[in-house]
């Protein structure tokens, strides 16, 4: 992960790591970028689709 403003290296992601969830849920602009050193598979879900699916699992999302 690379900080966008300073271009400084922050962290190397490992298999199973994820990124982008803060911006996904808050709609804030991203502060970091990610570059791959090797072949990667990315899975992307649109926020609208995520929220539609999440409705079926609301008990796992809402704190009691």
PDB file of C-alpha atoms in Angstrom:
ATOM      1  CA  UNK A   1       0.000   0.000   0.000  1.00  0.00           C
ATOM      2  CA  UNK A   2       1.279   3.431  -0.919  1.00  0.00           C
ATOM      3  CA  UNK A   3       0.173   6.753   0.578  1.00  0.00           C
ATOM      4  CA  UNK A   4      -1.179   8.878  -2.266  1.00  0.00           C
ATOM      5  CA  UNK A   5       0.084  12.272  -1.085  1.00  0.00           C
ATOM      6  CA  UNK A   6       3.586  11.311   0.066  1.00  0.00           C
ATOM      7  CA  UNK A   7       4.133   8.269  -2.192  1.00  0.00           C
ATOM      8  CA  UNK A   8       5.564   6.474   0.819  1.00  0.00           C
ATOM      9  CA  UNK A   9       5.378   2.703   1.180  1.00  0.00           C
ATOM     10  CA  UNK A  10       3.166   1.600   4.076  1.00  0.00           C
ATOM     11  CA  UNK A  11       2.425  -2.106   3.962  1.00  0.00           C
ATOM     12  CA  UNK A  12       2.698  -5.201   1.810  1.00  0.00           C
ATOM     13  CA  UNK A  13      -0.589  -7.067   1.536  1.00  0.00           C
ATOM     14  CA  UNK A  14      -0.700 -10.840   1.819  1.00  0.00           C
ATOM     15  CA  UNK A  15      -3.043 -13.480   0.410  1.00  0.00           C
ATOM     16  CA  UNK A  16      -6.516 -12.917   1.851  1.00  0.00           C
ATOM     17  CA  UNK A  17      -5.898  -9.290   2.813  1.00  0.00           C
ATOM     18  CA  UNK A  18      -8.338  -6.656   1.636  1.00  0.00           C
ATOM     19  CA  UNK A  19      -8.368  -2.919   1.104  1.00  0.00           C
ATOM     20  CA  UNK A  20     -10.793  -0.137   0.248  1.00  0.00           C
ATOM     21  CA  UNK A  21     -13.430  -0.952   2.857  1.00  0.00           C
ATOM     22  CA  UNK A  22     -13.210   2.424   4.635  1.00  0.00           C
ATOM     23  CA  UNK A  23     -13.896   4.375   1.450  1.00  0.00           C
ATOM     24  CA  UNK A  24     -16.527   1.834   0.440  1.00  0.00           C
ATOM     25  CA  UNK A  25     -18.585   2.373   3.592  1.00  0.00           C
ATOM     26  CA  UNK A  26     -17.910   6.082   4.195  1.00  0.00           C
ATOM     27  CA  UNK A  27     -17.807   7.369   0.592  1.00  0.00           C
ATOM     28  CA  UNK A  28     -14.649   9.302   1.544  1.00  0.00           C
ATOM     29  CA  UNK A  29     -11.882   9.608  -1.044  1.00  0.00           C
ATOM     30  CA  UNK A  30      -9.122   7.012  -0.888  1.00  0.00           C
ATOM     31  CA  UNK A  31      -5.880   7.982   0.817  1.00  0.00           C
ATOM     32  CA  UNK A  32      -3.919   4.923  -0.318  1.00  0.00           C
ATOM     33  CA  UNK A  33      -3.180   3.184  -3.589  1.00  0.00           C
ATOM     34  CA  UNK A  34      -2.193  -0.417  -4.148  1.00  0.00           C
ATOM     35  CA  UNK A  35       0.206  -1.742  -6.767  1.00  0.00           C
ATOM     36  CA  UNK A  36       0.734  -5.396  -7.553  1.00  0.00           C
ATOM     37  CA  UNK A  37       4.177  -6.956  -7.754  1.00  0.00           C
ATOM     38  CA  UNK A  38       2.791 -10.158  -9.247  1.00  0.00           C
ATOM     39  CA  UNK A  39      -0.352 -11.710 -10.717  1.00  0.00           C
ATOM     40  CA  UNK A  40      -3.472 -10.957  -8.669  1.00  0.00           C
ATOM     41  CA  UNK A  41      -7.155 -11.724  -8.727  1.00  0.00           C
ATOM     42  CA  UNK A  42      -9.436  -8.914  -7.632  1.00  0.00           C
ATOM     43  CA  UNK A  43     -13.031  -9.254  -6.630  1.00  0.00           C
ATOM     44  CA  UNK A  44     -15.165  -6.143  -6.845  1.00  0.00           C
ATOM     45  CA  UNK A  45     -18.683  -5.589  -5.589  1.00  0.00           C
ATOM     46  CA  UNK A  46     -20.748  -2.521  -6.295  1.00  0.00           C
ATOM     47  CA  UNK A  47     -22.009  -0.799  -3.141  1.00  0.00           C
ATOM     48  CA  UNK A  48     -25.622  -0.965  -4.358  1.00  0.00           C
ATOM     49  CA  UNK A  49     -25.333  -4.732  -4.845  1.00  0.00           C
ATOM     50  CA  UNK A  50     -23.607  -5.173  -1.489  1.00  0.00           C
ATOM     51  CA  UNK A  51     -26.379  -3.317   0.345  1.00  0.00           C
ATOM     52  CA  UNK A  52     -29.044  -5.381  -1.415  1.00  0.00           C
ATOM     53  CA  UNK A  53     -27.325  -8.626  -0.355  1.00  0.00           C
ATOM     54  CA  UNK A  54     -26.703  -7.279   3.156  1.00  0.00           C
ATOM     55  CA  UNK A  55     -30.441  -6.859   3.711  1.00  0.00           C
ATOM     56  CA  UNK A  56     -30.678 -10.667   3.915  1.00  0.00           C
ATOM     57  CA  UNK A  57     -27.990 -10.709   6.631  1.00  0.00           C
ATOM     58  CA  UNK A  58     -29.018  -7.651   8.641  1.00  0.00           C
ATOM     59  CA  UNK A  59     -28.701  -9.581  11.918  1.00  0.00           C
ATOM     60  CA  UNK A  60     -24.968  -9.960  11.242  1.00  0.00           C
ATOM     61  CA  UNK A  61     -24.568  -6.221  10.630  1.00  0.00           C
ATOM     62  CA  UNK A  62     -26.688  -4.565  13.318  1.00  0.00           C
ATOM     63  CA  UNK A  63     -25.369  -4.429  16.870  1.00  0.00           C
ATOM     64  CA  UNK A  64     -27.833  -5.512  19.494  1.00  0.00           C
TER      65      UNK A  64
END
